[in-house]
Structures are given as C-alpha cells and as structure tokens.
Short mmCIF file of C-alpha atoms and ligand atoms in Angstrom, two decimals:
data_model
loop_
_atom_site.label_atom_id
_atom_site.label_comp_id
_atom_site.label_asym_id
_atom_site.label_seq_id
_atom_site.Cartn_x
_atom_site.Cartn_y
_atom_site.Cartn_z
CA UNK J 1 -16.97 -10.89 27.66
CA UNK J 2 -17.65 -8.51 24.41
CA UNK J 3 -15.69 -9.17 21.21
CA UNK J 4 -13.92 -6.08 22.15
CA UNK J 5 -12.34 -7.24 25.88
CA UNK J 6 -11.63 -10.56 24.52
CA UNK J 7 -9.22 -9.20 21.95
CA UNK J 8 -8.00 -6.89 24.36
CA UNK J 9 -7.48 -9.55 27.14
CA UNK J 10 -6.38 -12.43 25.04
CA UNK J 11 -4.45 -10.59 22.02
CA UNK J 12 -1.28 -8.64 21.95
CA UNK J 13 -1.53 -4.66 22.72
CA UNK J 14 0.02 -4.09 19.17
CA UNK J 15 -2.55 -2.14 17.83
CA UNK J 16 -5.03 0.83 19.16
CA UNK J 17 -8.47 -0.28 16.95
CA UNK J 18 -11.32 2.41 16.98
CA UNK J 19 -13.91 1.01 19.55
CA UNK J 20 -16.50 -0.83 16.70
CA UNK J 21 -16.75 -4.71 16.18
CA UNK J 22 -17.31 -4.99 11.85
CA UNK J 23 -19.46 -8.02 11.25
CA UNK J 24 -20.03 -7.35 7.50
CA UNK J 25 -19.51 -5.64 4.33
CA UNK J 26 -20.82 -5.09 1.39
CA UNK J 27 -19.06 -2.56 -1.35
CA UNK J 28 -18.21 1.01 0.33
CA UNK J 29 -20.59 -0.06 3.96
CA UNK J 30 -19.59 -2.03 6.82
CA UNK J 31 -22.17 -2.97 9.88
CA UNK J 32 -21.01 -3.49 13.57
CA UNK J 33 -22.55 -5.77 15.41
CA UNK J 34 -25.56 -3.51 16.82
CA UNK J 35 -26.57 -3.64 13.28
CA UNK J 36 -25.47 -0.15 12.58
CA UNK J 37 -24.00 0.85 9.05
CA UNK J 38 -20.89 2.92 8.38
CA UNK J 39 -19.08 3.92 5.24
CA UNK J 40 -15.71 2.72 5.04
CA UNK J 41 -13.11 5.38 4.08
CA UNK J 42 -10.09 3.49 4.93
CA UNK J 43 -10.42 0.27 2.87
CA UNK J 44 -7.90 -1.33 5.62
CA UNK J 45 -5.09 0.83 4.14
CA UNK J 46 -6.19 0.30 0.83
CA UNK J 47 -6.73 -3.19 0.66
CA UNK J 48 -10.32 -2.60 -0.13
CA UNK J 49 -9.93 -1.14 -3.24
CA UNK J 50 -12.59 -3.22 -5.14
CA UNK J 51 -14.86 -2.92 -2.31
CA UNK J 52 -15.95 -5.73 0.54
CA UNK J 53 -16.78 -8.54 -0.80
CA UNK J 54 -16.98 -8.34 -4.22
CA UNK J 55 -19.11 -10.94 -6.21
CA UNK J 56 -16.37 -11.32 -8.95
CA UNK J 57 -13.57 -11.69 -6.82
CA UNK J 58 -15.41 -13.95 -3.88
CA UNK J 59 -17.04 -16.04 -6.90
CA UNK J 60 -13.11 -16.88 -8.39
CA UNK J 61 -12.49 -17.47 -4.47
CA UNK J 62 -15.03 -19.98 -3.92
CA UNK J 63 -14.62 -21.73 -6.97
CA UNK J 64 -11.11 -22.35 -6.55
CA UNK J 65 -11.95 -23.67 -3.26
CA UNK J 66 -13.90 -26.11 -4.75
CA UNK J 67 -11.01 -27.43 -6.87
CA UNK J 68 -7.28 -27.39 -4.98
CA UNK J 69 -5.88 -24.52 -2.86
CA UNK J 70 -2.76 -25.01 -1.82
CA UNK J 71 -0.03 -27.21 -4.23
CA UNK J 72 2.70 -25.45 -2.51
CA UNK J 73 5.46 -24.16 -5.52
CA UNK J 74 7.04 -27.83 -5.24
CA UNK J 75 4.70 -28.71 -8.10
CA UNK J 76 3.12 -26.23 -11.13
CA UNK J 77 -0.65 -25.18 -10.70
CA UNK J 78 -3.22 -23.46 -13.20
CA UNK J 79 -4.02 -20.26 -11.71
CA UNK J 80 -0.26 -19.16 -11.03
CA UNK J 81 0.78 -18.85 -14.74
CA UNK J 82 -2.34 -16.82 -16.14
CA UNK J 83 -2.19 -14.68 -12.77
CA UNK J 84 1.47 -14.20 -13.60
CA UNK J 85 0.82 -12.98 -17.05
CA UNK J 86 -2.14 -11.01 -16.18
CA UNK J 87 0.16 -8.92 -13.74
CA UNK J 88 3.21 -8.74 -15.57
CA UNK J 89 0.68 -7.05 -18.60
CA UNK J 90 -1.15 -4.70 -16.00
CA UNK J 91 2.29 -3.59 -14.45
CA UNK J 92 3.98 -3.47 -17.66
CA UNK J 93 7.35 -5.92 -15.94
CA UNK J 94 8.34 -8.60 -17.70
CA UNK J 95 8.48 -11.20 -14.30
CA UNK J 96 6.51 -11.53 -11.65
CA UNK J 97 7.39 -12.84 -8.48
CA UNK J 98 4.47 -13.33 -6.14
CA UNK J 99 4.23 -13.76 -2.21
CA UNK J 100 1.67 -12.76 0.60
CA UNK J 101 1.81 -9.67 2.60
CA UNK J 102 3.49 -6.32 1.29
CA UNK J 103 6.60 -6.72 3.58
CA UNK J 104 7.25 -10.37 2.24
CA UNK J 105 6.84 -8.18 -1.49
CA UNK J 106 9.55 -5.35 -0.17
CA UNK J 107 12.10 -8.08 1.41
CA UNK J 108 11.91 -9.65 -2.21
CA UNK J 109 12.80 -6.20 -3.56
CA UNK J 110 15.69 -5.60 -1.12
CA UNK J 111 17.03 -9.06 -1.99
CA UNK J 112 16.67 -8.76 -5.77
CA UNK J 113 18.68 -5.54 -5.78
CA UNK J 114 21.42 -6.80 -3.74
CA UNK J 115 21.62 -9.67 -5.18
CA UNK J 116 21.63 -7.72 -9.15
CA UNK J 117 24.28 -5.28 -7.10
CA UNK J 118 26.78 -8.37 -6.80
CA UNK J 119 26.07 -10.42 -9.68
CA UNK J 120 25.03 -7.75 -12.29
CA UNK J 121 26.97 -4.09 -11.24
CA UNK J 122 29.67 -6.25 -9.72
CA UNK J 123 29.62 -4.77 -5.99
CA UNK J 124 31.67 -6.89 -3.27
CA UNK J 125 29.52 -9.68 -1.69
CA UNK J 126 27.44 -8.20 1.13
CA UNK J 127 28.31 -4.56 0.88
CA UNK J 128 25.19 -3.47 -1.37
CA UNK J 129 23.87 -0.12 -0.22
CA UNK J 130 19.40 0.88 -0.67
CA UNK J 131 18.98 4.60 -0.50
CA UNK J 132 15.28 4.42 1.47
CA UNK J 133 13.28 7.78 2.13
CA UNK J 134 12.89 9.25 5.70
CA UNK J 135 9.15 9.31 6.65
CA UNK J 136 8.94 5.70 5.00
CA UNK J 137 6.51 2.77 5.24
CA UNK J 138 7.76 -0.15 4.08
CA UNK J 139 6.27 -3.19 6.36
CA UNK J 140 7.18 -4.21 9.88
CA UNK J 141 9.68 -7.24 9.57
CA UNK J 142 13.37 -6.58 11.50
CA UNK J 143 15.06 -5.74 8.58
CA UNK J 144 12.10 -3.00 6.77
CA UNK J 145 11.79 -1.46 10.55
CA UNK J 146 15.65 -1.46 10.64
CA UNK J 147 15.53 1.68 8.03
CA UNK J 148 12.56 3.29 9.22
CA UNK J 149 12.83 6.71 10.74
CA UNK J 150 9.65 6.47 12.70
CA UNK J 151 11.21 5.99 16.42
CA UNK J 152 8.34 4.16 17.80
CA UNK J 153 8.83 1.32 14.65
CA UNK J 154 12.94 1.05 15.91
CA UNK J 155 12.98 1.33 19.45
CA UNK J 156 14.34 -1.73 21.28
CA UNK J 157 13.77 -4.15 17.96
CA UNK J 158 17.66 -3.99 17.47
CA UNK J 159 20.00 -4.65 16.47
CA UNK J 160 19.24 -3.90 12.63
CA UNK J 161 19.87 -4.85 9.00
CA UNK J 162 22.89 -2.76 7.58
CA UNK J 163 23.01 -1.22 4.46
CA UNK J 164 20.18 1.02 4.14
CA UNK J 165 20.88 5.17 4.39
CA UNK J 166 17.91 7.34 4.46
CA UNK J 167 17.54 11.09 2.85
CA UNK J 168 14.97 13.44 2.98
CA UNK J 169 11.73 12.55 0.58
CA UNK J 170 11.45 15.25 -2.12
CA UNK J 171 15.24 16.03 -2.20
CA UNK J 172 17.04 15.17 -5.25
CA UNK J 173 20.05 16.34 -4.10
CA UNK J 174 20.06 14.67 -0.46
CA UNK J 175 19.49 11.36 -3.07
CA UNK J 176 22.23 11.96 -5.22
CA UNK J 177 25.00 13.10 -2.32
CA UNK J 178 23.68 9.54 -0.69
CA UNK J 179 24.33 7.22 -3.77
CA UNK J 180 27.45 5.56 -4.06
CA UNK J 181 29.95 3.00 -6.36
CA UNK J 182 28.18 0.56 -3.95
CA UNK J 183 24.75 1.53 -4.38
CA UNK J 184 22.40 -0.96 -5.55
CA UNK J 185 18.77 0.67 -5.38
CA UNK J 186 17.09 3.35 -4.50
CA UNK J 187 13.84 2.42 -2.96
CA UNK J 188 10.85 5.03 -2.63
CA UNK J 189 6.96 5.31 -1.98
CA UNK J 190 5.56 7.05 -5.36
CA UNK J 191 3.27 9.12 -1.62
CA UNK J 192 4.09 8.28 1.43
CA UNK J 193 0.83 7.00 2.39
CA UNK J 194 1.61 5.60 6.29
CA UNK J 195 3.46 8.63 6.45
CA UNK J 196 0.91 11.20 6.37
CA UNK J 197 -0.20 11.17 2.63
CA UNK J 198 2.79 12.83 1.75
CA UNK J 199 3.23 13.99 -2.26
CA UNK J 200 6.30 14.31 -4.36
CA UNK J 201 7.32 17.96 -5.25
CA UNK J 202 6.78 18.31 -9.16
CA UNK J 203 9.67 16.75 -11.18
CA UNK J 204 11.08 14.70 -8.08
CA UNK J 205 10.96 11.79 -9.13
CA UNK J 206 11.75 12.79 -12.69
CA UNK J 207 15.17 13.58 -11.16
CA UNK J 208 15.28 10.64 -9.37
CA UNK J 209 15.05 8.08 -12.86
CA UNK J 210 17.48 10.31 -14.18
CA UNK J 211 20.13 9.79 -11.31
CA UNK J 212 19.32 6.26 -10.55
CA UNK J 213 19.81 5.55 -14.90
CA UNK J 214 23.14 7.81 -15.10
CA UNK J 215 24.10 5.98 -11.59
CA UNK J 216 23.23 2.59 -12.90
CA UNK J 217 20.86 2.40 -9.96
CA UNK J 218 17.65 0.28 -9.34
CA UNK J 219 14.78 2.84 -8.89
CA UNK J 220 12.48 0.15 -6.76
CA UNK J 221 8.74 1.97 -6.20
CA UNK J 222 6.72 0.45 -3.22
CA UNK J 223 3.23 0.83 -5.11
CA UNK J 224 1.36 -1.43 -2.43
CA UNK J 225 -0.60 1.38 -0.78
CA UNK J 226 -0.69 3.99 -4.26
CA UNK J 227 -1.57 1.18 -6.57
CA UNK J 228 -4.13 -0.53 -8.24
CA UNK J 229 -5.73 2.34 -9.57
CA UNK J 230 -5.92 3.94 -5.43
CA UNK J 231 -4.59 7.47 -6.93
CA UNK J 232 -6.30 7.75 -9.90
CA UNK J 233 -4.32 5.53 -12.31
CA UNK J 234 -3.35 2.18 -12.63
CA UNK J 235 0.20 2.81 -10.61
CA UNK J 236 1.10 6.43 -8.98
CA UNK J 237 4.58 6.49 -11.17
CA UNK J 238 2.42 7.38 -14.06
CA UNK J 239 1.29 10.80 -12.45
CA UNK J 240 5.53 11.03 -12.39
CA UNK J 241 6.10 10.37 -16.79
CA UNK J 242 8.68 7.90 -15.55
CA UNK J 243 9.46 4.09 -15.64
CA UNK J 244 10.81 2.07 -12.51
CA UNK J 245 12.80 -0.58 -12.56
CA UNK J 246 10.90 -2.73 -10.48
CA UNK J 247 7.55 -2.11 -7.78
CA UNK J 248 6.24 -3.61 -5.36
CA UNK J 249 2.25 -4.85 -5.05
CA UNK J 250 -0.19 -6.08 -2.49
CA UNK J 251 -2.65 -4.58 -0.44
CA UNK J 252 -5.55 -4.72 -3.14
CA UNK J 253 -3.95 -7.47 -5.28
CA UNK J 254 -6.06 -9.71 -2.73
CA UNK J 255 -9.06 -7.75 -4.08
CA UNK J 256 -10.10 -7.21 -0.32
CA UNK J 257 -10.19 -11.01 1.19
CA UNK J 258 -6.75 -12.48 0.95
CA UNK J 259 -3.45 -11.34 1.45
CA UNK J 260 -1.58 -11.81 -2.24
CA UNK J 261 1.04 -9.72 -2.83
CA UNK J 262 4.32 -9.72 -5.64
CA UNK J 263 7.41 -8.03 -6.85
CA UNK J 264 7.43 -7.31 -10.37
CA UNK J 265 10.91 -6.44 -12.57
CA UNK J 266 12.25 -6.83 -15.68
CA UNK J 267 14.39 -9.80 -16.71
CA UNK J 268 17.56 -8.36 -16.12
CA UNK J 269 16.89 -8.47 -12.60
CA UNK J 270 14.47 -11.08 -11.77
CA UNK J 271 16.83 -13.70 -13.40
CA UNK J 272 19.08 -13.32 -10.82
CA UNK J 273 17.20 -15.56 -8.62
CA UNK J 274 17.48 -19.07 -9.67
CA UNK J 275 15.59 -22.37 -7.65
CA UNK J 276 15.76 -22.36 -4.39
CA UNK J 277 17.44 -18.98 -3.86
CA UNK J 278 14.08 -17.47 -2.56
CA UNK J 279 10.13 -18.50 -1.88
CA UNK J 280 6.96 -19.17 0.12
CA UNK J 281 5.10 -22.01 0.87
CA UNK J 282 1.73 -19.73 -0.05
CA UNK J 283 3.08 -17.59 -2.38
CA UNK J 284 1.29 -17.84 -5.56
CA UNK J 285 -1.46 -20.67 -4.30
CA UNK J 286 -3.81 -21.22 -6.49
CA UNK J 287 -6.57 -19.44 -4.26
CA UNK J 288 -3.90 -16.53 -4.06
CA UNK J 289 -3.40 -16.83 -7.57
CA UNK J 290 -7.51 -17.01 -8.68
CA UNK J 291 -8.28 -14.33 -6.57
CA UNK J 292 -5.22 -12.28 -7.70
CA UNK J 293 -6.53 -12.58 -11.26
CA UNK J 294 -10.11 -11.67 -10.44
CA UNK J 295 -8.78 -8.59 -8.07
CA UNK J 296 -7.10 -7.17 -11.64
CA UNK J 297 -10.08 -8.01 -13.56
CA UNK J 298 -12.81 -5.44 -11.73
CA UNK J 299 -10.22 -2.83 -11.34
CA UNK J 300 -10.03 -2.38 -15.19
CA UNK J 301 -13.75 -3.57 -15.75
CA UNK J 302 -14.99 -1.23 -13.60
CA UNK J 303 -13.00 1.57 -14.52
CA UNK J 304 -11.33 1.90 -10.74
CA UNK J 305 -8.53 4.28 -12.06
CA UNK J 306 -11.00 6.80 -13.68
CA UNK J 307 -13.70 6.45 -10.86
CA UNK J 308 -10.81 6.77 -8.42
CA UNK J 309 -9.50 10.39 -10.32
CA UNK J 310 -13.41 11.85 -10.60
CA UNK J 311 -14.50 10.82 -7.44
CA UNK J 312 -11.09 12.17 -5.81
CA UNK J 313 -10.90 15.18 -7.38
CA UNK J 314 -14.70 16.10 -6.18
CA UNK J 315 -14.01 15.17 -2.69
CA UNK J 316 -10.54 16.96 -2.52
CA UNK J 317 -12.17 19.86 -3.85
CA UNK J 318 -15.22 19.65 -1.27
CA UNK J 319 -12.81 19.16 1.36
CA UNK J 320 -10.59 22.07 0.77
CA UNK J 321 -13.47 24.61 1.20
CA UNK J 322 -13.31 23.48 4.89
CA UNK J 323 -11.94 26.26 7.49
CA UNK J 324 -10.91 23.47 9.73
CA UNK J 325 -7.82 21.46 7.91
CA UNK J 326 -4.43 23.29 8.03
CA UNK J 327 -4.25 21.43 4.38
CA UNK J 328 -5.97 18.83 2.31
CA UNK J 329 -3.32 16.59 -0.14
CA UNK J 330 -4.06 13.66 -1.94
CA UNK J 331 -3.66 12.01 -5.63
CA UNK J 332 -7.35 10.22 -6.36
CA UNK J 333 -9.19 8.15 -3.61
CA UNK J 334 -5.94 8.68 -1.36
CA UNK J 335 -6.46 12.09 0.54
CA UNK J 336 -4.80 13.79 3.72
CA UNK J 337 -6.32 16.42 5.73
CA UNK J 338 -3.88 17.95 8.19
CA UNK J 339 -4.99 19.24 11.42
CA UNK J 340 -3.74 21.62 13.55
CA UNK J 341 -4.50 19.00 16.56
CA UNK J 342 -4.84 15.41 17.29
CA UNK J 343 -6.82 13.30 14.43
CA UNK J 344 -7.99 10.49 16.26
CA UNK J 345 -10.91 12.50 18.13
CA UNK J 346 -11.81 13.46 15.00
CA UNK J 347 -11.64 9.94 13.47
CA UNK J 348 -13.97 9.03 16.82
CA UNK J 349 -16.60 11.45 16.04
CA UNK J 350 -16.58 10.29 12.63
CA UNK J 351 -17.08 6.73 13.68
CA UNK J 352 -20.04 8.11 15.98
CA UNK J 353 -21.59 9.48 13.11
CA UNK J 354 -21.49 6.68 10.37
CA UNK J 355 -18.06 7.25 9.30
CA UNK J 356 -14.59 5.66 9.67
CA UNK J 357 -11.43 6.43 9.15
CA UNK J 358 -8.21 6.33 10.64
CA UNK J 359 -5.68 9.15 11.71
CA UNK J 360 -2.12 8.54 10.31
CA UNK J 361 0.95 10.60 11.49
CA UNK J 362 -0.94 11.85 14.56
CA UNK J 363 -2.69 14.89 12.68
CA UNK J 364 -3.86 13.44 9.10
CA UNK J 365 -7.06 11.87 8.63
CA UNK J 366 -6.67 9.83 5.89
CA UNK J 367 -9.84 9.28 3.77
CA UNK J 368 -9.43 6.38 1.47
CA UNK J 369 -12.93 4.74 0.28
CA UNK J 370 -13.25 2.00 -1.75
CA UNK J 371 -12.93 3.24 -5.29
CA UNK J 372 -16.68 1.69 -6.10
CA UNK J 373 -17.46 4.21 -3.62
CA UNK J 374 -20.55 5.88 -4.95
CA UNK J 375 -20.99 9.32 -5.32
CA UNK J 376 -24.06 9.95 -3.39
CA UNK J 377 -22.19 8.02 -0.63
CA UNK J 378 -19.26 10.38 -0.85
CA UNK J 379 -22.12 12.94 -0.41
CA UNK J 380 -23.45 11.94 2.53
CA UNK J 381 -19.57 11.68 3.95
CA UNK J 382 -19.22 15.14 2.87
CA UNK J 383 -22.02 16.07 4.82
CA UNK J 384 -20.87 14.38 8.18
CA UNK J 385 -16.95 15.60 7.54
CA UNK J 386 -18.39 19.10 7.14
CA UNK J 387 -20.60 18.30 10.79
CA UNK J 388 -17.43 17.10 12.44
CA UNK J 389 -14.84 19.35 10.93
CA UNK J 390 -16.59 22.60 9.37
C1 PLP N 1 0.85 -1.63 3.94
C2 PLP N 1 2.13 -1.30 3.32
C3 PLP N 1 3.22 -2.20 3.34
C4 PLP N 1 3.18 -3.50 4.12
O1 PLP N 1 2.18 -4.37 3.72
P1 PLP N 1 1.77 -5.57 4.72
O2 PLP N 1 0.82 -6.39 3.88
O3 PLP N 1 1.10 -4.95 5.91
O4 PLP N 1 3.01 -6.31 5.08
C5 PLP N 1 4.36 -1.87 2.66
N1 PLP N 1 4.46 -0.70 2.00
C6 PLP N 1 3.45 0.19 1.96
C7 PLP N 1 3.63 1.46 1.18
C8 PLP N 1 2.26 -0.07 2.62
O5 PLP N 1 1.28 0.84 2.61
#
C-alpha cells in the first residue's frame, strides 16, 4: 500500500490532507516523494515560520540531544531558565509559563484568569465568566471546542465547559453588553486566522483595552497563529498601540520541528498558580526549551518581522490586482483571498502546479510562507496564483 492508503486505512478520518506525501524540506520548499518540489505557503498554520529545517534551530536540537532531554519539571534544568527569560524579554511579560501544543497554552490562559477572577477580583468560586469571539480558533480540547461557534467543532462532543459567552468579533459594543461583575477575561485572536484571516476594524481593539482596564478585565490575546513576527511584527497587538494582559504562544515557538508552546503574563496573574496547581510532564524540556531559545533567536537575527511586512505587503499588493478574489486581507506573511466559490479546487490546482496551500473557512485560501521566503520565490508563486486564479 502507498503512504497515502495506509494513513487512510490505518489512521483516524479526522483530517482531509491534500493528496501529496512531503518527504523533505528545506527553507520555503518541500519535495514529495516523486522527487517533485513545491513551495510551501502554509508553514503548517504557521508553525514554519523560520522555515523547514533550519540549521540554527536543528543544530540547538541536536545538541541538546546529545546532553539530557527530558528531566521532567520534578527537578531544575539549564535550558528552561534562559528560554524563560529570553521569552518573557521578546514578549515583554514578566512570567512565562511554558507547555506543548497551543491548546495546552489557551487552557493555561482560561485557568489563570479564573483562577485571578477568584483569588484576585474576588468572584465566587467557579462562577468566572471568558468573553470569547464568535468565528474563534482556539485549539480542539472539550473545553476550547465547548465555546467555539464553528458547528462542525461542537456537534456531538457535549456536553461542554460553562462559562464562556461569545459576541460578535469587531463589536465593541456586543463586548461590553457581554461583560459582567463576574467577568474574568476577555479572550480574543489579535486575526482570526482559522477563521478565514479575519482583521480587526480600526480602533477595535483599542476599545477593547479600554473596557477590559475600566472593567478590571483580563484582555488574554491568542498570538499562536499572528505571532512571532507572522504579521509583520514581533506580536499582531502592536499593529493595535495596545498592551494585553497576557498572550498566548506556540505554533513557531518550536521553530518548525517541535511542538513548544507557553502562556506569558505579568506577575499579578501568573502568581496565582503556586506548585502543583498546574503542569506538564514535557512542558519546558530541555529539548523544548533549547529549541524554544534558538526558534526566538533567527526570528530577530534574521529580521522575520521586517521580511514578513516587505514581503507581505508586495504579495498583498500583487494579489489584489487579480479579477478573480472577491477580496484579498491579510497583516504581513498572513493573507486571505476570498472566493466567490469553493477554495479547495483551487488549493488542488495549486498543489498541481508547485504550490500549496490550504483553504480555510471553505472560500479563503490562505497564503502563509515561511517568512525566509525569498522574493524571487514569492515571484514565481505569483506567477502560478495568477495561472490558477487570474
Ligand atoms: C493553531 C492554533 C491553536 C491551537 O494550537 P495547537 O498546537 O494545534 O493545539 C490555538 N489558537 C490559534 C489562534 C491557532 O492558530
């Protein structure tokens, strides 16, 4: 049997893949396994920021491996603390708190705010209320699917999580009618990425500090899809002037080959967790941690953010003088094009032609390269897009 019918006859039918088996990577190009080369413009949802297999970040990899890898948090290693510091100076949070996948970072957001809500704004025990988006993507454990609007995420995983009420993304006012004496965050997506590379109207989320401060509020941002320099700066809340109290990281934090993910906050709410209230046997590893540290290290020595905002802006712009898309949206190496029809025979032809990509939200193709991504590669891409989708 091929790669492609054992997966499908000995895995779980929980994902749709493109029909291409990836045996390697190098930067911005992957090859299948007829030897043929593609450019990657969906960096596994941004996970690829730094490029496959980057020399910096497999050479930290391999040399931890050659030391210890796994301590467990039962006992101190050496990577953890300089990781820690490393992130808490990039994100500009005072504590870090690190896990594995994005979810495992949200749930650690969801129980810091309660948990501030009770001890900190003095809410009952177990009544603490998260204002959440509609049109979010938070992760896929019970509880993060429990206040997702996306029917096909809910139905028959029940029953869910209480406490969560979503409002319209974009609407101030929808936020601030949903916030109550018993609300302890307010957790958003700076773009709704999974959603369909969604943007903020101007001065949302301006509004949003502003309610969440006068409201004594957590404002929690889920940065694991827009961060890490994806949108054209270091985190998408910058684009916004404003502060969070807290985000959430991953996706590229693993700088492409691990999954390393964290929640990052200020004292006054990471101290509410003391030993043994929360934790992961492979959170913060030392491979985790090593690679973590390298992942940060070429995203400001290669100057990801600014490559990301040049190299965005000159494929947005190519892209919009396209009759095809109904509209072209994006912020850096994140872009939507919105079609009046079905993406994925679009993403097909694509793939046919050297190119992959992924629809999202049925009718976006999301194009999200590596941010090494050179510009005679993004090019060529243009050249094929144009081809598939004049
Ligand atoms: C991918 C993603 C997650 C979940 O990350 P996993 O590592 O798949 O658990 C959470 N939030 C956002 C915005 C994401 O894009």
């Amino acid at each position: 049997m091929s790669h492609i019918e054992l997966a499908e006859r000995y895995g779980a039918r929980n994902y749709h893949p493109l029909p291409v088996t990836l045996v390697r990577g190098e930067g911005e190009w992957v090859w299948d396994d007829a030897g043929n080369r593609y450019l990657d413009m969906l960096s596994a949802y941004s996970a690829v920021n730094q490029g496959h297999l980057h020399p910096r970040v497999v050479a930290a990899a391999t040399a931890q491996l050659g030391r210890i890898a796994l301590t467990s948090r039962a006992f101190h290693n050496d990577r953890l603390g300089p990781f820690l510091a490393r992130l808490a100076a990039v994100s500009g949070f005072a504590r870090v708190l690190p896990m594995n996948t994005g979810a495992e970072a949200v749930e650690t957001a969801i129980k810091a705010a309660r948990k501030w809500a009770f001890q900190v704004k003095g809410v009952p025990a177990d009544a603490a209320e998260i204002v959440v988006a509609e049109g979010n993507f938070h992760g896929r454990t019970t509880t993060i699917v429990g206040f997702s609007t996306e029917e096909q995420y809910r139905l028959g995983f029940g029953p869910f999580t209480p406490g969560f009420r979503a409002v319209p993304f974009g609407d101030a006012d929808a936020l601030e009618a949903a916030i109550t004496p018993r609300t302890a965050a307010v957790l958003l997506e700076p773009i709704q990425g999974e959603g369909g590379v969604i943007l903020p109207p101007p001065g949302y989320f301006a509004r949003v500090r502003e309610l969440c401060t006068r409201h004594n509020v957590l404002l929690i941002l889920d940065e694991i899809q827009t961060g890490l320099c994806r949108t054209g700066r270091t985190w998408a809340f910058e684009h916004e002037g404003i502060r969070p109290d807290a985000i959430c990281v991953g996706k590229a934090l693993g700088g492409g080959i691990y999954p390393v993910s964290a929640f990052c906050a200020d004292s006054a709410v990471m101290d509410v967790f003391t030993p043994g209230d929360h934790g992961s046997t492979f959170g913060g590893n030392p491979v985790a941690s090593a690679i973590g540290l390298a992942a940060l290290d070429v995203l400001e020595s290669e100057h990801l953010a600014a490559r990301a905002a040049e190299n965005g802006a000159w494929l947005m712009a190519e892209l919009r003088r396209l009759r095809t898309p109904v509209e072209v949206r994006g912020r850096g190496l994140l872009i939507g094009v919105e079609l009046d029809r079905d993406a994925r025979p679009v993403c097909e032809a694509l793939m046919r032609r050297g190119i992959l990509c992924k629809d999202t939200h049925h009718t976006v193709v999301r194009f999200a390269p590596p941010l090494v991504v050179a510009r005679e590669a993004l090019e060529h891409a243009m050249g094929v897009i144009a081809e598939v989708m004049p």
